[in-house]
Coordinates of C-alpha atoms in Angstrom, one line a residue:
Chain A
M1 CA 0.0 -0.2 0.0
F2 CA 2.7 2.4 1.0
V3 CA 4.8 1.5 -2.3
L4 CA 1.6 2.0 -4.3
C5 CA 0.7 5.6 -2.9
A6 CA 4.6 6.5 -3.3
L7 CA 4.6 5.4 -6.9
A8 CA 1.6 7.4 -7.7
G9 CA 3.1 10.5 -6.4
L10 CA 6.3 10.1 -8.2
L11 CA 4.3 9.3 -11.2
V12 CA 3.0 13.0 -10.8
V13 CA 6.7 14.4 -10.7
V14 CA 7.9 12.0 -13.7
T15 CA 4.9 13.3 -15.9
L16 CA 5.8 16.9 -15.2
V17 CA 9.4 16.5 -16.3
D18 CA 8.2 14.5 -19.4
V19 CA 6.2 17.3 -20.2
V20 CA 8.8 19.8 -20.4
Y21 CA 11.1 17.2 -22.2
E22 CA 8.4 16.5 -24.7
L23 CA 7.8 20.1 -25.7
A24 CA 11.6 20.9 -25.8
N25 CA 12.2 17.9 -27.9
N26 CA 9.3 18.7 -30.4
A27 CA 10.3 22.3 -30.5
R28 CA 14.0 21.7 -31.2
P29 CA 13.9 22.3 -34.9
S30 CA 12.6 25.8 -34.2
I31 CA 14.9 26.4 -31.4
A32 CA 17.8 25.5 -33.5
R33 CA 16.7 27.8 -36.3
N34 CA 15.4 30.7 -34.3
G35 CA 17.3 30.5 -31.0
L36 CA 16.3 32.9 -28.2
G37 CA 15.6 35.5 -30.7
F38 CA 12.3 33.9 -31.1
L39 CA 11.2 35.6 -27.9
L40 CA 11.6 39.2 -29.3
H41 CA 10.8 38.7 -33.1
T42 CA 7.6 39.9 -34.0
Q43 CA 6.8 38.5 -37.3
W44 CA 4.8 35.3 -37.5
N45 CA 4.9 33.9 -41.3
P46 CA 4.9 30.3 -41.5
N47 CA 4.8 30.5 -45.4
F48 CA 8.1 31.9 -45.5
N49 CA 9.2 29.9 -42.3
R50 CA 9.6 32.9 -40.4
E51 CA 8.3 32.7 -36.9
G52 CA 8.8 34.7 -33.7
A53 CA 6.8 35.0 -30.7
G54 CA 7.3 38.7 -29.6
A55 CA 3.7 39.6 -30.6
L56 CA 2.4 36.6 -28.8
I57 CA 4.1 37.1 -25.8
F58 CA 3.0 41.0 -25.7
G59 CA -0.8 40.0 -26.4
T60 CA -0.5 37.2 -23.7
L61 CA 1.0 39.5 -21.1
V62 CA -1.1 42.5 -21.9
S63 CA -4.4 40.6 -22.0
S64 CA -3.8 38.5 -18.9
G65 CA -2.3 41.4 -17.1
L66 CA -5.5 43.7 -17.6
A67 CA -7.8 41.0 -17.0
T68 CA -5.8 40.5 -13.5
L69 CA -5.9 44.0 -13.0
L70 CA -9.6 44.1 -13.3
A71 CA -10.5 40.8 -11.6
T72 CA -8.4 41.6 -8.5
P73 CA -10.3 44.4 -6.8
L74 CA -13.5 42.8 -8.0
G75 CA -12.6 39.4 -6.6
V76 CA -11.1 40.7 -3.3
A77 CA -14.5 42.5 -2.9
I78 CA -16.5 39.4 -3.4
G79 CA -14.3 37.6 -1.1
L80 CA -14.6 40.1 1.7
Y81 CA -18.4 40.1 1.0
L82 CA -18.7 36.4 1.5
A83 CA -16.5 36.2 4.1
M84 CA -17.5 39.2 6.4
M85 CA -20.5 40.9 5.3
A86 CA -23.0 38.4 3.9
P87 CA -25.6 36.9 6.2
P88 CA -25.2 33.2 6.5
R89 CA -27.8 32.2 4.2
V90 CA -26.7 34.5 1.5
R91 CA -23.3 33.4 1.7
A92 CA -24.5 29.7 1.3
T93 CA -26.1 30.5 -1.9
V94 CA -23.9 33.2 -3.3
G95 CA -20.6 31.5 -2.6
P96 CA -21.3 28.4 -4.6
L97 CA -22.8 30.5 -7.4
V98 CA -19.8 32.4 -8.0
E99 CA -17.7 29.1 -7.7
M100 CA -19.9 27.7 -10.5
L101 CA -18.7 30.6 -12.6
A102 CA -15.4 28.8 -12.7
A103 CA -17.1 25.5 -13.5
V104 CA -18.4 26.8 -16.8
P105 CA -16.0 25.4 -19.5
S106 CA -13.9 27.6 -21.6
I107 CA -15.4 26.4 -24.7
I108 CA -18.8 27.9 -23.6
Y109 CA -17.1 31.2 -22.6
G110 CA -15.6 31.4 -26.0
F111 CA -18.9 30.6 -27.9
W112 CA -20.9 33.0 -25.6
G113 CA -18.2 35.6 -25.8
L114 CA -18.3 35.3 -29.9
V115 CA -21.9 35.5 -30.1
V116 CA -23.0 37.6 -27.3
L117 CA -20.1 39.6 -26.1
V118 CA -18.2 40.5 -29.2
P119 CA -21.6 42.4 -30.7
F120 CA -22.1 44.1 -27.4
V121 CA -18.3 45.3 -27.4
E122 CA -18.6 46.3 -31.0
R123 CA -21.4 48.6 -29.7
L124 CA -19.4 49.9 -26.8
E125 CA -16.3 50.7 -28.6
P126 CA -17.2 53.9 -30.6
G127 CA -18.8 55.6 -27.6
L128 CA -15.5 54.8 -25.6
H129 CA -13.4 55.9 -28.5
G130 CA -15.4 59.1 -28.6
A131 CA -15.0 59.9 -24.8
L132 CA -11.6 58.6 -24.2
G133 CA -10.0 58.6 -27.7
F134 CA -7.1 60.9 -26.6
I135 CA -5.8 58.0 -24.6
P136 CA -4.0 55.6 -27.0
L137 CA -5.6 52.5 -25.2
F138 CA -9.0 53.4 -26.7
G139 CA -7.9 53.9 -30.3
R140 CA -10.2 53.6 -33.5
P141 CA -12.5 50.6 -33.4
A142 CA -10.8 48.4 -36.0
T143 CA -13.3 45.3 -36.2
I144 CA -16.7 44.1 -35.5
G145 CA -15.8 43.7 -31.8
I146 CA -13.1 40.9 -32.0
S147 CA -10.6 42.6 -30.0
M148 CA -8.1 42.7 -27.1
L149 CA -11.0 44.4 -25.0
S150 CA -13.2 41.4 -25.7
A151 CA -10.4 38.8 -24.6
V152 CA -9.6 40.8 -21.5
I153 CA -13.4 40.8 -20.6
V154 CA -13.8 37.1 -21.1
L155 CA -10.5 36.5 -19.2
T156 CA -11.7 38.7 -16.4
V157 CA -14.8 36.8 -16.0
M158 CA -12.8 33.4 -15.9
I159 CA -10.6 34.4 -13.3
L160 CA -12.8 36.2 -11.0
P161 CA -14.3 33.2 -9.2
I162 CA -10.7 32.0 -8.8
I163 CA -9.6 35.0 -6.9
S164 CA -12.8 35.6 -5.1
A165 CA -13.2 31.8 -3.7
L166 CA -9.6 31.5 -2.8
T167 CA -9.7 35.2 -0.9
R168 CA -12.9 34.3 0.8
D169 CA -11.4 31.3 2.3
L170 CA -8.4 33.3 3.5
F171 CA -10.4 35.9 4.8
L172 CA -12.2 33.3 6.9
T173 CA -9.0 32.2 8.4
V174 CA -8.5 35.4 10.1
P175 CA -8.7 34.8 13.7
R176 CA -12.2 35.8 15.2
E177 CA -10.2 37.4 18.4
L178 CA -8.6 39.9 16.1
T179 CA -11.6 41.3 14.4
D180 CA -13.8 41.3 17.2
G181 CA -11.2 43.2 19.3
A182 CA -11.0 45.9 16.8
E183 CA -14.6 46.2 16.6
A184 CA -14.7 46.2 20.4
L185 CA -12.4 49.2 20.2
G186 CA -14.8 51.0 17.8
A187 CA -13.4 50.4 14.6
T188 CA -15.9 50.6 11.6
R189 CA -16.0 47.5 9.2
W190 CA -13.8 49.1 6.6
E191 CA -11.4 50.0 9.4
V192 CA -11.6 46.3 10.4
I193 CA -10.8 45.2 6.9
R194 CA -8.2 47.8 6.3
G195 CA -6.2 47.5 9.7
I196 CA -6.6 43.8 10.4
V197 CA -8.2 41.5 7.6
L198 CA -6.0 42.8 4.6
P199 CA -2.5 43.2 6.1
S200 CA -2.8 39.7 7.9
T201 CA -3.9 38.1 4.5
A202 CA -1.7 40.2 2.2
S203 CA 0.6 37.4 1.3
G204 CA -2.4 34.9 0.5
V205 CA -4.1 37.7 -1.6
G206 CA -1.1 38.1 -3.5
A207 CA -0.7 34.4 -4.2
A208 CA -4.5 34.1 -5.2
V209 CA -3.9 36.8 -7.7
V210 CA -0.8 35.4 -9.2
L211 CA -2.7 32.0 -9.5
G212 CA -5.6 34.1 -11.5
L213 CA -2.8 35.5 -13.5
G214 CA -1.4 31.9 -14.2
R215 CA -4.7 30.8 -15.4
A216 CA -5.4 33.6 -17.6
L217 CA -2.0 33.3 -19.1
G218 CA -2.7 29.8 -20.3
E219 CA -6.2 30.2 -21.4
A220 CA -6.5 29.1 -25.1
I221 CA -9.9 28.1 -26.2
A222 CA -12.2 31.2 -24.9
V223 CA -9.5 33.7 -26.1
S224 CA -9.1 32.0 -29.6
F225 CA -12.7 32.8 -30.3
V226 CA -12.7 36.5 -29.3
I227 CA -9.3 38.0 -30.0
G228 CA -9.0 37.6 -33.6
D229 CA -5.5 35.9 -33.8
V230 CA -3.9 38.8 -35.5
N231 CA -0.2 38.9 -35.0
A232 CA 0.2 42.7 -34.3
I233 CA 1.3 44.8 -31.4
H234 CA -1.2 47.7 -31.0
A235 CA -1.6 50.2 -28.0
S236 CA -5.2 50.2 -28.7
L237 CA -7.6 47.8 -26.8
F238 CA -10.1 47.7 -29.8
A239 CA -7.3 46.2 -32.1
P240 CA -7.5 42.4 -32.8
A241 CA -4.3 40.8 -31.3
A242 CA -3.0 37.3 -30.3
T243 CA -1.8 35.2 -27.3
G244 CA 0.5 32.3 -27.2
A245 CA -1.9 29.6 -26.2
E246 CA -4.5 31.1 -28.5
R247 CA -2.2 30.7 -31.4
I248 CA -1.3 27.0 -30.8
A249 CA -5.1 26.2 -30.5
N250 CA -5.8 28.1 -33.9
Q251 CA -3.0 26.9 -35.9
F252 CA -2.2 23.6 -34.7
Q253 CA -4.4 21.5 -36.7
G254 CA -3.5 23.5 -39.8
A255 CA 0.2 23.6 -39.3
L256 CA 2.0 24.1 -42.7
N257 CA 5.0 22.3 -42.1
A258 CA 7.4 20.6 -39.3
Q259 CA 8.9 24.0 -38.9
H260 CA 5.5 25.7 -38.3
L261 CA 4.6 22.9 -35.7
A262 CA 8.0 23.0 -34.0
S263 CA 7.5 26.7 -33.5
L264 CA 4.0 26.3 -31.8
F265 CA 5.8 23.8 -29.7
Y266 CA 8.4 26.3 -28.9
V267 CA 5.7 28.8 -28.0
G268 CA 4.2 26.1 -25.8
L269 CA 7.6 25.6 -24.1
I270 CA 7.6 29.6 -23.4
L271 CA 4.1 29.3 -21.9
V272 CA 5.3 26.3 -19.7
V273 CA 8.1 28.2 -18.3
I274 CA 5.8 31.2 -17.8
G275 CA 3.3 28.9 -16.1
M276 CA 5.8 27.3 -13.8
L277 CA 7.2 30.6 -12.9
T278 CA 3.8 31.8 -11.7
S279 CA 3.3 28.7 -9.7
L280 CA 6.6 29.2 -8.2
A281 CA 6.0 32.8 -7.4
A282 CA 2.6 32.1 -5.9
R283 CA 4.1 29.5 -3.7
A284 CA 6.8 32.0 -2.8
I285 CA 4.4 34.8 -1.8
A286 CA 2.1 32.7 0.2
G287 CA 5.2 31.1 2.1
R288 CA 6.9 34.2 2.8
F289 CA 4.8 36.0 5.2
D290 CA 2.3 33.8 6.9
V291 CA 3.8 30.2 7.1
N292 CA 0.9 28.9 9.1
R293 CA -1.9 30.2 7.1
A294 CA -3.3 27.4 5.0
V295 CA -2.7 29.0 2.0
G296 CA -1.1 26.3 0.3
A297 CA -3.9 23.9 1.0
T298 CA -6.5 26.3 -0.4
V299 CA -4.6 27.3 -3.5
Chain B
M1 CA -5.7 56.7 4.1
S2 CA -4.9 56.3 7.6
S3 CA -7.7 57.1 9.5
A4 CA -7.5 58.3 13.0
A5 CA -9.5 55.3 14.2
S6 CA -7.2 52.6 13.0
Q7 CA -4.5 54.6 14.6
L8 CA -6.4 54.6 17.9
V9 CA -6.6 50.9 17.5
L10 CA -3.2 50.1 16.4
G11 CA -1.1 52.9 17.5
E12 CA 1.6 54.8 15.5
S13 CA 3.8 51.6 15.2
G14 CA 0.9 49.4 14.4
L15 CA 0.9 48.2 17.8
F16 CA -1.6 48.9 20.6
D17 CA -0.7 51.7 22.5
P18 CA -2.4 51.7 25.9
T19 CA -1.3 55.6 26.8
A20 CA -3.0 57.1 24.0
P21 CA -5.9 59.1 25.0
L22 CA -9.4 57.8 24.6
T23 CA -10.9 60.7 23.0
A24 CA -13.5 60.9 20.1
S25 CA -11.6 61.8 16.9
G26 CA -14.9 63.6 15.7
N27 CA -15.2 62.2 12.3
L28 CA -17.5 59.3 13.1
R29 CA -19.9 60.3 10.4
R30 CA -17.1 60.2 7.7
R31 CA -15.9 56.9 8.9
G32 CA -19.2 55.5 8.9
V33 CA -19.9 56.7 5.4
I34 CA -16.8 55.3 4.0
S35 CA -17.5 51.9 5.8
V36 CA -21.1 51.9 4.0
I37 CA -19.7 52.8 0.8
V38 CA -17.3 49.9 0.9
T39 CA -20.2 47.5 2.0
V40 CA -22.2 48.5 -0.8
T41 CA -19.4 48.2 -3.3
A42 CA -18.6 44.7 -2.2
T43 CA -22.2 43.5 -2.4
A44 CA -22.5 45.2 -5.8
A45 CA -19.6 43.3 -6.9
A46 CA -20.8 39.9 -5.5
L47 CA -24.1 40.6 -7.4
A48 CA -22.2 41.4 -10.5
A49 CA -20.6 38.2 -10.4
V50 CA -24.1 36.3 -9.9
A51 CA -25.5 38.5 -12.7
I52 CA -22.5 37.3 -15.1
L53 CA -23.5 33.5 -14.3
A54 CA -27.2 34.4 -14.7
I55 CA -26.4 36.0 -18.1
V56 CA -24.3 33.3 -19.4
V57 CA -26.5 30.4 -18.4
Y58 CA -29.7 32.4 -19.6
D59 CA -28.0 33.0 -23.0
V60 CA -26.9 29.4 -23.3
L61 CA -30.3 28.2 -22.2
Q62 CA -32.3 30.5 -24.5
R63 CA -30.1 29.6 -27.8
G64 CA -29.9 25.9 -26.9
I65 CA -33.4 25.1 -25.6
S66 CA -34.9 24.9 -28.9
S67 CA -32.8 22.0 -30.2
L68 CA -33.0 20.1 -26.9
S69 CA -35.0 17.1 -26.8
V70 CA -34.8 13.5 -26.2
G71 CA -34.1 12.6 -30.0
F72 CA -31.4 15.3 -29.6
V73 CA -29.3 13.4 -27.2
F74 CA -30.1 10.0 -28.5
Q75 CA -29.8 10.5 -32.1
N76 CA -26.7 10.5 -34.4
P77 CA -26.2 13.6 -36.4
S78 CA -26.9 13.7 -40.2
G79 CA -24.8 16.1 -42.2
L80 CA -23.4 19.2 -41.0
A81 CA -26.3 20.5 -39.3
G82 CA -29.0 18.0 -38.9
G83 CA -29.8 15.0 -36.2
G84 CA -28.7 14.9 -32.8
I85 CA -25.4 14.5 -30.9
F86 CA -25.7 10.9 -29.7
N87 CA -22.2 9.8 -30.9
Y88 CA -20.7 13.1 -29.3
V89 CA -22.2 12.3 -26.0
L90 CA -21.1 8.7 -26.0
G91 CA -17.5 9.6 -27.3
T92 CA -17.2 12.2 -24.5
A93 CA -18.3 9.7 -21.9
E94 CA -15.9 7.1 -23.3
V95 CA -12.9 9.7 -23.3
V96 CA -13.5 11.1 -19.9
G97 CA -14.4 7.8 -18.3
L98 CA -11.2 6.3 -19.5
G99 CA -9.4 9.1 -18.3
A100 CA -11.1 9.1 -14.8
A101 CA -10.4 5.5 -14.6
V102 CA -6.8 6.3 -15.0
A103 CA -6.5 9.6 -12.9
L104 CA -9.0 9.2 -10.0
P105 CA -7.2 6.0 -8.3
L106 CA -3.9 7.8 -8.9
G107 CA -5.1 10.9 -7.4
V108 CA -6.6 9.2 -4.4
L109 CA -3.3 7.1 -3.9
T110 CA -1.3 10.4 -4.2
G111 CA -3.6 12.0 -1.5
I112 CA -3.2 9.0 0.7
Y113 CA 0.6 9.0 0.2
L114 CA 0.8 12.7 1.1
T115 CA -1.5 12.6 4.3
E116 CA -1.1 9.2 5.6
F117 CA 2.4 7.9 4.7
A118 CA 4.7 10.6 4.2
G119 CA 6.1 12.2 7.4
R120 CA 5.2 15.9 8.0
R121 CA 8.8 17.1 7.0
S122 CA 9.4 14.4 4.4
R123 CA 11.2 15.8 1.5
T124 CA 9.5 13.4 -1.2
A125 CA 6.3 14.7 -0.2
G126 CA 7.4 18.3 -0.8
V127 CA 8.5 17.6 -4.3
I128 CA 5.4 15.8 -4.9
K129 CA 3.1 18.7 -3.8
L130 CA 5.2 21.2 -5.8
A131 CA 4.6 19.0 -8.7
L132 CA 0.9 18.8 -8.1
D133 CA 0.8 22.7 -7.8
M134 CA 2.5 22.9 -11.1
M135 CA 0.8 20.3 -13.0
Q136 CA -2.5 22.0 -11.9
G137 CA -1.2 25.2 -13.2
L138 CA -0.3 23.9 -16.5
P139 CA -2.4 25.4 -19.2
T140 CA -4.5 22.6 -20.6
I141 CA -3.4 23.5 -24.3
I142 CA -0.1 22.5 -23.1
V143 CA -1.1 19.1 -21.8
G144 CA -2.6 18.7 -25.4
L145 CA 0.7 19.5 -26.9
F146 CA 2.6 17.1 -24.4
V147 CA 0.1 13.9 -25.4
Y148 CA 0.6 15.1 -28.9
G149 CA 4.3 14.6 -28.7
L150 CA 4.1 11.4 -26.3
I151 CA 1.2 9.5 -28.1
V152 CA 0.0 11.0 -31.2
I153 CA 3.3 11.3 -33.1
P154 CA 4.7 8.0 -32.2
Q155 CA 1.3 6.4 -33.2
R156 CA 1.1 8.7 -36.3
R157 CA -2.8 9.5 -35.7
Q158 CA -5.0 11.4 -33.2
S159 CA -6.9 9.1 -30.9
G160 CA -9.6 9.1 -28.0
L161 CA -6.7 7.4 -26.0
A162 CA -4.5 10.4 -26.3
A163 CA -7.3 12.6 -25.3
S164 CA -7.9 10.3 -22.4
I165 CA -4.5 10.6 -21.3
A166 CA -4.6 14.3 -21.6
L167 CA -7.7 14.6 -19.6
A168 CA -6.2 12.2 -16.9
I169 CA -3.4 14.6 -16.6
V170 CA -5.9 17.5 -16.0
M171 CA -7.8 15.5 -13.4
L172 CA -5.0 13.9 -11.4
P173 CA -3.7 17.2 -9.5
L174 CA -7.4 17.9 -8.9
M175 CA -8.1 14.7 -7.5
A176 CA -4.9 14.4 -5.6
R177 CA -5.7 17.8 -4.0
S178 CA -9.1 17.2 -2.9
S179 CA -8.5 13.7 -1.5
Q180 CA -5.7 15.3 0.5
E181 CA -7.9 17.8 1.7
V182 CA -10.7 15.4 3.0
L183 CA -8.1 12.9 4.3
L184 CA -6.9 16.0 6.6
L185 CA -10.4 16.4 8.0
V186 CA -10.6 12.7 9.2
P187 CA -10.1 13.0 12.8
N188 CA -6.9 11.9 14.2
S189 CA -8.5 10.0 17.1
L190 CA -9.6 7.5 14.4
R191 CA -6.0 6.8 13.3
E192 CA -5.0 6.7 16.9
A193 CA -7.6 4.4 17.9
A194 CA -6.8 2.0 15.1
D195 CA -3.0 2.2 16.0
A196 CA -3.8 1.3 19.7
L197 CA -5.6 -1.7 18.6
G198 CA -2.4 -2.5 16.7
V199 CA -3.8 -2.4 13.2
S200 CA -1.4 -2.0 10.5
R201 CA -1.3 1.4 8.5
W202 CA -2.4 0.1 5.3
R203 CA -5.4 -1.7 6.9
T204 CA -6.3 1.4 8.9
V205 CA -6.3 3.5 5.6
L206 CA -8.6 0.8 3.8
T207 CA -10.9 0.2 6.4
V208 CA -11.3 3.2 8.6
I209 CA -9.9 6.2 6.9
L210 CA -11.2 5.8 3.4
P211 CA -14.7 5.0 4.3
A212 CA -14.7 8.0 6.7
A213 CA -13.5 10.2 3.6
M214 CA -15.5 8.6 1.1
G215 CA -18.2 11.5 0.8
G216 CA -15.4 14.1 0.2
I217 CA -13.6 11.7 -2.3
V218 CA -16.7 11.3 -4.3
T219 CA -17.3 14.8 -4.5
G220 CA -13.9 15.5 -5.6
A221 CA -14.1 12.7 -8.3
I222 CA -17.4 14.3 -9.6
L223 CA -16.0 18.0 -9.8
A224 CA -12.6 16.3 -11.7
I225 CA -15.0 14.7 -14.0
A226 CA -17.2 17.7 -14.7
R227 CA -14.1 19.8 -15.3
A228 CA -12.5 17.4 -17.9
A229 CA -15.9 16.9 -19.8
G230 CA -15.7 20.6 -20.5
E231 CA -11.9 20.7 -21.8
T232 CA -11.6 21.5 -25.1
A233 CA -7.9 22.3 -25.7
P234 CA -6.5 18.8 -25.3
V235 CA -9.2 17.2 -27.3
L236 CA -8.7 19.8 -29.9
I237 CA -4.9 18.9 -30.3
A238 CA -4.8 15.1 -29.7
N239 CA -8.3 14.2 -30.8
S240 CA -10.0 16.4 -33.4
I241 CA -10.2 13.9 -36.4
F242 CA -12.9 11.7 -36.4
D243 CA -16.2 10.7 -38.5
P244 CA -18.7 13.4 -37.4
N245 CA -21.7 11.7 -38.2
A246 CA -21.2 8.2 -36.9
V247 CA -20.6 6.4 -33.6
S248 CA -17.0 5.6 -33.3
T249 CA -15.8 4.1 -29.9
N250 CA -12.6 2.6 -31.2
I251 CA -10.3 4.3 -28.5
F252 CA -7.4 3.9 -30.9
H253 CA -8.9 6.4 -33.4
G254 CA -10.4 9.7 -33.3
V255 CA -13.5 9.9 -30.9
P256 CA -16.0 12.7 -31.3
T257 CA -16.6 14.6 -28.2
I258 CA -19.0 17.6 -27.5
P259 CA -16.3 20.2 -26.9
M260 CA -15.1 19.5 -30.5
L261 CA -18.6 19.6 -31.9
I262 CA -18.9 23.0 -30.3
Y263 CA -15.5 24.2 -31.3
S264 CA -15.9 23.2 -35.1
S265 CA -19.4 24.4 -35.6
V266 CA -19.3 27.9 -34.2
E267 CA -18.0 29.6 -37.1
L268 CA -19.9 27.4 -39.7
P269 CA -22.0 29.9 -42.0
I270 CA -25.1 27.3 -41.6
P271 CA -27.6 28.7 -38.9
Q272 CA -28.8 25.0 -38.1
A273 CA -25.2 24.0 -37.2
V274 CA -24.8 26.8 -35.0
A275 CA -28.1 26.0 -33.4
R276 CA -27.0 22.4 -32.8
A277 CA -23.8 23.6 -31.4
W278 CA -25.9 25.8 -28.7
G279 CA -27.8 22.5 -28.0
A280 CA -24.6 20.9 -27.3
A281 CA -23.3 23.5 -25.3
L282 CA -26.6 23.3 -23.2
V283 CA -26.1 19.6 -22.7
L284 CA -22.7 20.3 -21.6
M285 CA -23.5 23.0 -19.2
L286 CA -26.3 21.3 -17.6
F287 CA -24.1 18.2 -17.0
I288 CA -21.5 20.3 -15.5
L289 CA -23.9 22.5 -13.4
I290 CA -25.8 19.6 -12.2
A291 CA -22.6 17.7 -11.4
N292 CA -21.3 20.6 -9.2
V293 CA -24.6 20.8 -7.4
G294 CA -24.7 17.1 -6.7
A295 CA -21.1 17.2 -5.4
R296 CA -22.1 19.9 -3.1
V297 CA -25.0 17.9 -1.8
I298 CA -23.0 14.8 -1.4
L299 CA -20.2 16.8 0.4
A300 CA -22.9 18.5 2.8
R301 CA -24.3 14.9 3.7
S302 CA -21.0 13.4 4.4
R303 CA -19.9 16.5 6.5
G304 CA -23.2 16.0 8.5
K305 CA -22.2 12.3 9.0
M306 CA -18.8 13.1 10.2
G307 CA -20.3 15.5 12.7
R308 CA -18.8 18.7 11.1

């Protein structure tokens, strides 16, 4: 029994190592040809065997970064509401509903994004451009709504439940004596949150945010429906763009030649490295400040 | 903003200062208003999240309900747009079922290893936990690329088997994590009682600990299966070539799955095909939502049994 269990655990480790090996192995033709310049090169032209991931890395970082920026305050607010403000019965209903948002598969978010969200964004864009057009972020609408903005919204919806569920569990671990003590001293609810709850859970919240970011960085299907897969770097949110994961999903089946396929594997390898770095970062942040908190267990 | 009140509570250095004068700071109204604003904002955020869920569910329901019928689920498709989705339902069940058959026992065993056998400071356990974290953080498209390199390239064809392995990799860390969590909830007194009676560890695990944790393990298994059923990226990479109009259950060839049906019909310029895709999306979503609710009910029951 012990041996069996230990073997199962070790299989996890072996699989993970093999993932990296397979990706690197299949990416080898592209690595040999493009080297590390692949990371910065912004052209993607498989017809001429020229591939670079620069625009993809830009699109990946911008879409996930903005989604995380939007989802963090919202998610933390929901976590606070569920942990500290909601009456027990509301908490027991709203909490699972928010978690349900994470259960909806990405294909449905993609389909919904394309059919419902994209037309909505199309109508939204001219107004935003008119009002805020002086900021480069809100440039001239370029498409029928298939844009970086749509991808950001879809990703925000997808990582919101992750951040809110994780932070709710964290806020519930704040010792009752601390918050009760602050309230007894006359602190208002906001002062309890700001003075006691947030400082004592800051590292866990940070870890939850990084985990949400990691999820957004790797999302392929939902993004591929709404971002347009256009290999370009624009300041405007209303222009179509591309991300690494989404590019793999879009072009893998129709890869033109071995070189193209190898480049897609190379993109995958980059994503794995980014993903593992975010996992490590989440662990490091969670472990740094409050060792005793059960972040590792809830995350 | 450092309000006077939080200074009153915490003092300048962040510690309680017993010598601070207990005088009213005179801005109670402002403090109260800020607190109310925060409360309202947080409530609105929670409502917004629920509203988003309602909108997504409503949109899928409204567009998919017209194609939904018993025949839709139990008939094979005909052509690009007609008929039902029986072969896709069957294929999804087969691919997910096989993946679950691999991943769920392995996940439970890993969970048992981490909680019951590895010492608290075991280095092996630390490495396995780190690997589980990273595995769970792997983008699913990467898992697809992995099985493509591992299975599809050597076999020279896409297959349901490759997709099953990919889904197993998606499910394994979820299952290991959830079983680890419920095993930690099993009261230590049970283990101590078994130890005191001289029962060996493996027998304790099989006859005492696993039965006590069964409800939570079943919950974790259902959630993992629901998650895998909706995964699209791995089946897209490893299992996207199949006969769209016939039942094909040969696991060594391409097997049709519901996510692939949706993925490939979305951009077809045929309204009936898109309607069928909405129907399939509704079936998938209902399965996942019902599985989630069911898992919660089972968990609540077993918690009740364990007296928690």
